[in-house]
CSV table of C-alpha atoms and ligand atoms in Angstrom, one decimal:
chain,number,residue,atom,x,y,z
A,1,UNK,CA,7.4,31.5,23.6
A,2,UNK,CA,6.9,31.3,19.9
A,3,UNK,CA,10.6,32.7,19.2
A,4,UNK,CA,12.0,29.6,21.8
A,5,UNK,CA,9.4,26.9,19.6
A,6,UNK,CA,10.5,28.4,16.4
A,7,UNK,CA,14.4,28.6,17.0
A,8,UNK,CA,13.8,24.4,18.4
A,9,UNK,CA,12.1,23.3,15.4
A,10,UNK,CA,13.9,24.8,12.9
A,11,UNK,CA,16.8,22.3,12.8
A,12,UNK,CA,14.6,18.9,12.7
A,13,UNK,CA,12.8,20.9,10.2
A,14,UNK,CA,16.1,21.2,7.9
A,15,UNK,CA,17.7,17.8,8.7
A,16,UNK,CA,14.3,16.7,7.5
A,17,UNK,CA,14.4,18.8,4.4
A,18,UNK,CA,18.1,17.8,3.9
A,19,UNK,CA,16.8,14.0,4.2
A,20,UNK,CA,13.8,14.7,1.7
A,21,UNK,CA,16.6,15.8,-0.8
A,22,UNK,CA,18.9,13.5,-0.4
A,23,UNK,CA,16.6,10.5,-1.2
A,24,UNK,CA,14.8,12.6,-4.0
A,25,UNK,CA,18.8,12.6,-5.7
A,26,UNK,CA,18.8,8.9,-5.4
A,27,UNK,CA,16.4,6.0,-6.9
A,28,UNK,CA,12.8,6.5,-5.4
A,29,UNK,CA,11.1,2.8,-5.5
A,30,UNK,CA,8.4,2.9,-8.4
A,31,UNK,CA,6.0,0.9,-6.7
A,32,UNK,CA,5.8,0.4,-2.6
A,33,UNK,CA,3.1,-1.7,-1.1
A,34,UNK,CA,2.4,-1.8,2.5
A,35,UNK,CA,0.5,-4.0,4.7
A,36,UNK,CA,-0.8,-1.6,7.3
A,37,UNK,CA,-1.2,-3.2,10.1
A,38,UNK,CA,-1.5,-2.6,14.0
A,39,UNK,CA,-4.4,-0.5,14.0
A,40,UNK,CA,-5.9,-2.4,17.0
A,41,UNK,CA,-3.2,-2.6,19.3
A,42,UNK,CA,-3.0,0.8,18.7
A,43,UNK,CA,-6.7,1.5,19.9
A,44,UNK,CA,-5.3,-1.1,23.2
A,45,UNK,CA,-2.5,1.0,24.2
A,46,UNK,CA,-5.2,3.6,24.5
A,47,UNK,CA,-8.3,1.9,26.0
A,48,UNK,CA,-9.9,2.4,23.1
A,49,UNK,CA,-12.4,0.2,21.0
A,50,UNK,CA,-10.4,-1.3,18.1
A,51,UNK,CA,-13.0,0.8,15.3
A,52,UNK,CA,-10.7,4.0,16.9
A,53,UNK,CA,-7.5,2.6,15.5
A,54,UNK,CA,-9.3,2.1,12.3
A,55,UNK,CA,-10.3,5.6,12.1
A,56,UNK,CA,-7.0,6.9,12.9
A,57,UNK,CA,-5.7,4.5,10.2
A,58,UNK,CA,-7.2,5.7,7.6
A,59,UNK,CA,-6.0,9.5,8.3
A,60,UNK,CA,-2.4,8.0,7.9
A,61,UNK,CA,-3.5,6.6,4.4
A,62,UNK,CA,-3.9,10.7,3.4
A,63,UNK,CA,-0.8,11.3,5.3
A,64,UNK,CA,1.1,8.6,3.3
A,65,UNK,CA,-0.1,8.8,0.1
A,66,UNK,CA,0.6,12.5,0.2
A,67,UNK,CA,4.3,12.0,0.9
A,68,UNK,CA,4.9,9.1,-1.4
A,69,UNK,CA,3.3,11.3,-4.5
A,70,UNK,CA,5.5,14.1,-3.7
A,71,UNK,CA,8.2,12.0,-3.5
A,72,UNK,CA,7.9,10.8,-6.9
A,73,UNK,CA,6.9,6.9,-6.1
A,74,UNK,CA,4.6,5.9,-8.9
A,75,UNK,CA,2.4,3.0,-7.5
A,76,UNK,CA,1.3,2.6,-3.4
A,77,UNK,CA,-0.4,-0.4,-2.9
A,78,UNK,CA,-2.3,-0.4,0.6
A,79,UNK,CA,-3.5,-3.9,2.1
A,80,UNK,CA,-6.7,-2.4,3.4
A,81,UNK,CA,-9.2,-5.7,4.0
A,82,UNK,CA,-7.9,-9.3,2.9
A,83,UNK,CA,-10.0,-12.3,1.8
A,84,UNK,CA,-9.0,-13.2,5.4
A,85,UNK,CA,-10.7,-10.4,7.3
A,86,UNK,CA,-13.8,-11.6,7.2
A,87,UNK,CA,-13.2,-13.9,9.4
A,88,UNK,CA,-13.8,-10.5,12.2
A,89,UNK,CA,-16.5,-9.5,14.2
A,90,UNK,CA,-19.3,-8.2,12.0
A,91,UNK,CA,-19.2,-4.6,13.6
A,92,UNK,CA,-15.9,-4.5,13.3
A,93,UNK,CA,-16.1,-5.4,9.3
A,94,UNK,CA,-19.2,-3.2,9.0
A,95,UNK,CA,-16.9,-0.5,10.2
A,96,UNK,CA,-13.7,-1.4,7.7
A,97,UNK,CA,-16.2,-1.0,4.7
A,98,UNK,CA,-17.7,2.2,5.8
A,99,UNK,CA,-14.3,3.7,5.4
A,100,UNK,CA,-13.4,3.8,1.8
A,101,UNK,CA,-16.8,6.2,1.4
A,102,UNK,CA,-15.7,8.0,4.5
A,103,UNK,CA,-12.0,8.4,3.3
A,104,UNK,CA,-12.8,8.8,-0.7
A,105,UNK,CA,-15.6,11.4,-0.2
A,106,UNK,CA,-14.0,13.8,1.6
A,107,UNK,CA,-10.7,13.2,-0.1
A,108,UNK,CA,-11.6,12.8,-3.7
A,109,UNK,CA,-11.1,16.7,-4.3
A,110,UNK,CA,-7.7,16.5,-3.1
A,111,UNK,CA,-7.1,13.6,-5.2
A,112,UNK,CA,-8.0,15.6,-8.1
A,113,UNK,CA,-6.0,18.2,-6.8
A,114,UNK,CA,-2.8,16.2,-6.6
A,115,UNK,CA,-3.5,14.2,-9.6
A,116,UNK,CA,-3.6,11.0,-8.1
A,117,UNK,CA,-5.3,7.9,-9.8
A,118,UNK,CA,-7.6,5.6,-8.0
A,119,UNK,CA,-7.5,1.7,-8.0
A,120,UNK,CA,-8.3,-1.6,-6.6
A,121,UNK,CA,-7.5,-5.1,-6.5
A,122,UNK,CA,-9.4,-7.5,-5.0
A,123,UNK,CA,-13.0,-8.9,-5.0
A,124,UNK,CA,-15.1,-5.9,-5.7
A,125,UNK,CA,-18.3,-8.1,-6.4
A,126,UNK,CA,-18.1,-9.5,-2.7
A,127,UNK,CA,-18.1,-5.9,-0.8
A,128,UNK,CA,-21.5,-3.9,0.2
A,129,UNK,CA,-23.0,-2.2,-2.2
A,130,UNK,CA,-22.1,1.4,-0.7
A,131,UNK,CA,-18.5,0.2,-0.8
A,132,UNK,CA,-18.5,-0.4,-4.2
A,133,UNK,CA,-20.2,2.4,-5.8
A,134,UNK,CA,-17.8,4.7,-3.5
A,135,UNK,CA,-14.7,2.6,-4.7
A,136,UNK,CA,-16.0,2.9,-8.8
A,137,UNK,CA,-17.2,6.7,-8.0
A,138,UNK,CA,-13.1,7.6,-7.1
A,139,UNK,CA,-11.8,5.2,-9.6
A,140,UNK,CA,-13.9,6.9,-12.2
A,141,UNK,CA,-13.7,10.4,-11.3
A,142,UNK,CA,-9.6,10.2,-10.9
A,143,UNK,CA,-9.1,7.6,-14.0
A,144,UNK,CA,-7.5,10.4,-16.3
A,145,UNK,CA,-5.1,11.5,-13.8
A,146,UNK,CA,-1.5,10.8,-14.4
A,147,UNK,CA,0.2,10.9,-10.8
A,148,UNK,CA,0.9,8.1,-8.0
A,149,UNK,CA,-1.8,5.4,-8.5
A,150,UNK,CA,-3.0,4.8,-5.7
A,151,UNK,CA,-4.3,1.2,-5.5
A,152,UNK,CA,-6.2,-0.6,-2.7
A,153,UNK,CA,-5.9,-3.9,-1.5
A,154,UNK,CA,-9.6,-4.6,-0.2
A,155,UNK,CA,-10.7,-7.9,-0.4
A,156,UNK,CA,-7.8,-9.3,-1.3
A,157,UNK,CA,-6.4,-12.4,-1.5
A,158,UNK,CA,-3.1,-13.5,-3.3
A,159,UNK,CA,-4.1,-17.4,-3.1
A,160,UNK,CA,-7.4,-16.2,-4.8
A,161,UNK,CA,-6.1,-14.0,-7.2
A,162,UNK,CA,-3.6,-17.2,-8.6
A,163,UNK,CA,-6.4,-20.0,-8.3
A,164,UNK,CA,-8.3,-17.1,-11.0
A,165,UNK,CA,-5.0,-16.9,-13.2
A,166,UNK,CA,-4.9,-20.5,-13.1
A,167,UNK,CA,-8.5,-21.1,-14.1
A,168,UNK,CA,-8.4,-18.5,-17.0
A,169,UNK,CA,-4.9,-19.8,-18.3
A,170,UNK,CA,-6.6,-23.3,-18.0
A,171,UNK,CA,-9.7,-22.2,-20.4
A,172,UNK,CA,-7.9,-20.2,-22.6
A,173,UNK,CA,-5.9,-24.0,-23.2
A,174,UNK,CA,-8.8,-25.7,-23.9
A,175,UNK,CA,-9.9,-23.0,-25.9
A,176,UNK,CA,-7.2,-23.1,-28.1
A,177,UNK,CA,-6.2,-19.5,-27.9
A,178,UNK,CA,-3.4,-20.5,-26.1
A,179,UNK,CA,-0.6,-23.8,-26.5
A,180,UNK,CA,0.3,-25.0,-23.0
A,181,UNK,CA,4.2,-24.2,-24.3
A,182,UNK,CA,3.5,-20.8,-24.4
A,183,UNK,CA,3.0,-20.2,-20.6
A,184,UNK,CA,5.7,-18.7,-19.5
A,185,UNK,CA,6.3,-15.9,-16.7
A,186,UNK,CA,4.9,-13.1,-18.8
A,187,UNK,CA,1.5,-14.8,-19.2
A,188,UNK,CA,0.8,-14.8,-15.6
A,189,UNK,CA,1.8,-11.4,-15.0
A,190,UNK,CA,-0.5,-10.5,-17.5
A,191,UNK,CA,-3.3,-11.7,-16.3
A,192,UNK,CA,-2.6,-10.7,-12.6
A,193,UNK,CA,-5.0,-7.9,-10.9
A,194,UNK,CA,-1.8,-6.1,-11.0
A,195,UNK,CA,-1.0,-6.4,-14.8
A,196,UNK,CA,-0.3,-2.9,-15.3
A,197,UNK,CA,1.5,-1.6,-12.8
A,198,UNK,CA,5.4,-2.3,-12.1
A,199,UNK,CA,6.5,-4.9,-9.7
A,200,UNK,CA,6.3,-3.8,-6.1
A,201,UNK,CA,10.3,-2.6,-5.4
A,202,UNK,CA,9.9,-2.4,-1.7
A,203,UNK,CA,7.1,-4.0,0.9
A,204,UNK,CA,6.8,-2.6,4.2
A,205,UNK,CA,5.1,-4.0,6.9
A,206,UNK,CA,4.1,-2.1,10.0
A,207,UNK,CA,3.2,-3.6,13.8
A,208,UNK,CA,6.0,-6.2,13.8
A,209,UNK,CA,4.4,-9.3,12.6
A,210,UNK,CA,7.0,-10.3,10.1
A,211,UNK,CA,4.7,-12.6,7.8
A,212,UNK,CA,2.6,-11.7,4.4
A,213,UNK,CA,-0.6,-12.5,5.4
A,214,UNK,CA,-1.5,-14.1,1.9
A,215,UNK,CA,-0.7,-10.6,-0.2
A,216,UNK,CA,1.2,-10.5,-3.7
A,217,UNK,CA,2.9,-13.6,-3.1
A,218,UNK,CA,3.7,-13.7,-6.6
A,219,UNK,CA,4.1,-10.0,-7.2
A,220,UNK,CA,6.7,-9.8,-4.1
A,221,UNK,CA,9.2,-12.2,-5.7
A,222,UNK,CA,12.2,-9.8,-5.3
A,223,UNK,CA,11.1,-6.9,-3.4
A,224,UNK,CA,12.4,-5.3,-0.9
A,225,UNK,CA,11.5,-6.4,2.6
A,226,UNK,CA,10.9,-4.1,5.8
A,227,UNK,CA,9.2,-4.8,8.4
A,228,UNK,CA,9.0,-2.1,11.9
A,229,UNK,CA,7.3,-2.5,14.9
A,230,UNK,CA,5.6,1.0,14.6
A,231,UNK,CA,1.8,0.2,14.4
A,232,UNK,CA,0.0,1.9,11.3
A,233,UNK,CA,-1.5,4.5,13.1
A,234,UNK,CA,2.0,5.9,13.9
A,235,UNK,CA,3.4,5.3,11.2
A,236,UNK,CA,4.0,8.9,9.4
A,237,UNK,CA,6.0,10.9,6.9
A,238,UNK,CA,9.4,10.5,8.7
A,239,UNK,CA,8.6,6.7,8.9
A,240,UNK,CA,8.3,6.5,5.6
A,241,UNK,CA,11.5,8.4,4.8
A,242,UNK,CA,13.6,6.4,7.0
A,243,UNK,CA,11.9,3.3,4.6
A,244,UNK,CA,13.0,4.5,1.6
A,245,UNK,CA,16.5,5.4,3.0
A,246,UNK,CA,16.9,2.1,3.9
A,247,UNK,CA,15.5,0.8,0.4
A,248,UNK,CA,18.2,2.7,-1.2
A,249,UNK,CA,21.2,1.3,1.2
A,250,UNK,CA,19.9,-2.3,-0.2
A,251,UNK,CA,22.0,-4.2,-2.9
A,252,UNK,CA,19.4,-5.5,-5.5
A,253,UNK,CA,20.9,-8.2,-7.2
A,254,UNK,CA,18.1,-10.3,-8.6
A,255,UNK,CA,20.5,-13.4,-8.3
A,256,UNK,CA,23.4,-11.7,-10.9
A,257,UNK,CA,26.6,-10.8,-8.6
A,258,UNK,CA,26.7,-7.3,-9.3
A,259,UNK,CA,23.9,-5.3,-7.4
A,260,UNK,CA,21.2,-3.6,-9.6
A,261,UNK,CA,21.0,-0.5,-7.6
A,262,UNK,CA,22.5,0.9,-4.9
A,263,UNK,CA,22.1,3.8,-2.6
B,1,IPE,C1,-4.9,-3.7,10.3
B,1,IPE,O1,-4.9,-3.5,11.7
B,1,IPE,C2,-6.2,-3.3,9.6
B,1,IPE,C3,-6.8,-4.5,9.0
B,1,IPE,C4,-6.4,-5.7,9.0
B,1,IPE,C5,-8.1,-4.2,8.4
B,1,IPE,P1,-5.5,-4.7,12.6
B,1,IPE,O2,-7.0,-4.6,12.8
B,1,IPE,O3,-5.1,-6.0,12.1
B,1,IPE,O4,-4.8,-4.4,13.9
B,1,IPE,P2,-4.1,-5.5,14.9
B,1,IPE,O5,-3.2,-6.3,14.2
B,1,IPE,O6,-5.2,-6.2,15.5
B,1,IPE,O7,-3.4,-4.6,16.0
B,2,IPE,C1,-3.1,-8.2,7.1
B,2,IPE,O1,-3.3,-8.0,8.5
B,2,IPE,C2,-4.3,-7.6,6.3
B,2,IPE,C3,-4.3,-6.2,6.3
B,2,IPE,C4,-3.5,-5.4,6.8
B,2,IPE,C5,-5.4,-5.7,5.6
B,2,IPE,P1,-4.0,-9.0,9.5
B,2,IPE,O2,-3.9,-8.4,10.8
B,2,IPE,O3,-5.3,-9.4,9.0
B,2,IPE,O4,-3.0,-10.2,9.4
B,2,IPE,P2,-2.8,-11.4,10.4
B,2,IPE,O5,-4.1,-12.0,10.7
B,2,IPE,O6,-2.1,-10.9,11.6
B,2,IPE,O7,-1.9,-12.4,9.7
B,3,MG,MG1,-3.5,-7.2,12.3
């Protein structure tokens, strides 16, 4: 029985291996964000209550973030809540913000292990208390670490975040500090929640809803677009592979003739 499970495995095992190495050899995106969506569908399919495919959700976030570090992505951006979700029932939001302390107290040790950074963007001010201090608790305990950053979408809102760049750049004019003719590009990316990190190279999108849903529309300028039908909860390691094969097929030309990169 084992011998007949062992000798079926082993070739998905190497084509998967083979696959791992042959992305690894090309350009890995620096920074991937993904909206991870389908999480209650999911829990539908399986007569479950919607708080199920949360659950299972965030498992794949481990899963995910796991895969992308060893792959050598620098940045994963995860749309966890937007400024839009609150707009749910309040069970179902009480349940959304139980899960970073869930997810970042039993996994914080593993972070450390992996060396993975911890880091949000969003409206930390607006979530429960126990939210926040787990949130600050993982960002503070993994600050010095040099791998993937892993950086959280929760309450987040693109619209918001430029109304605030616009409302700083406008103060900092009337300060004086800075002449209207110096706003350029670089002065808005500057004072983005996502300042220091590099631009998001690829977006994915899971649960077939091709929309943005009001995240990074500034960031996402020329990223790379994919958006499956497999719902978040079943979206795993090979999924992601497949992504990023298909991010390195693309021709990035930024508007120039001659493509940037190719796979
Ligand atoms: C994504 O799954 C998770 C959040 C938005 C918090 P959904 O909860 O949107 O799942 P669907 O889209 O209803 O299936
Ligand atoms: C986007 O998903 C937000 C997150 C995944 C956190 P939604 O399910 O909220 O988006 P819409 O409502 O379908 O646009
Ligand atoms: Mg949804």
């Amino acid at each position: 029985m084992l011998r007949k499970l062992f000798r079926k495995k082993t070739p998905d095992i190497q084509f998967i291996d083979d696959r791992i190495e042959s992305v690894k050899r090309k350009p890995i995106p620096n920074h991937v964000a993904i909206i991870m969506d389908g999480n209650g569908r999911w829990a539908k399919q399986r007569k479950m209550p919607r708080i199920a495919g949360h659950h299972e959700g965030m498992k794949k976030v481990r899963q995910i973030t796991n895969f992308a570090n060893a792959l050598g992505v620098k940045a994963l951006t995860l749309y966890a809540f937007s400024t839009e979700n609150w707009k749910r029932p309040k069970l179902e939001i009480d349940f959304l913000m139980n899960l970073p302390g869930e997810f970042l107290n039993t996994y914080l040790p593993e972070l450390m292990e992996r060396d993975i950074k911890v880091e949000m963007i969003g409206n930390i001010e607006a979530l429960p208390a126990h939210t926040r201090s787990a949130i600050i608790k993982a960002i503070e305990t993994t600050k010095n670490n040099k791998g993937l950053v892993l950086n959280f979408a929760m309450n987040y809102g693109s619209r918001v975040e430029l109304v605030h760049v616009m409302k700083e750049i406008v103060q900092e004019v009337e300060d004086g500090t800075i002449q209207k003719e110096d706003i350029d590009e670089n002065v808005i990316n500057s004072r983005l929640m996502t300042a220091h990190l590099p631009e998001p190279d690829l977006l994915i999108r899971t649960s077939g809803e091709v929309r943005l849903s009001n995240f990074m529309l500034w960031q996402l300028a020329y990223a790379e677009f994919i958006f499956t039908n497999v719902l978040w909860p079943d979206f795993n390691e090979e999924c992601f592979l497949a992504s990023i094969e298909d991010f390195q097929h693309r021709d990035r030309r930024f508007g120039s003739l001659e493509g940037d990169q190719k796979g």
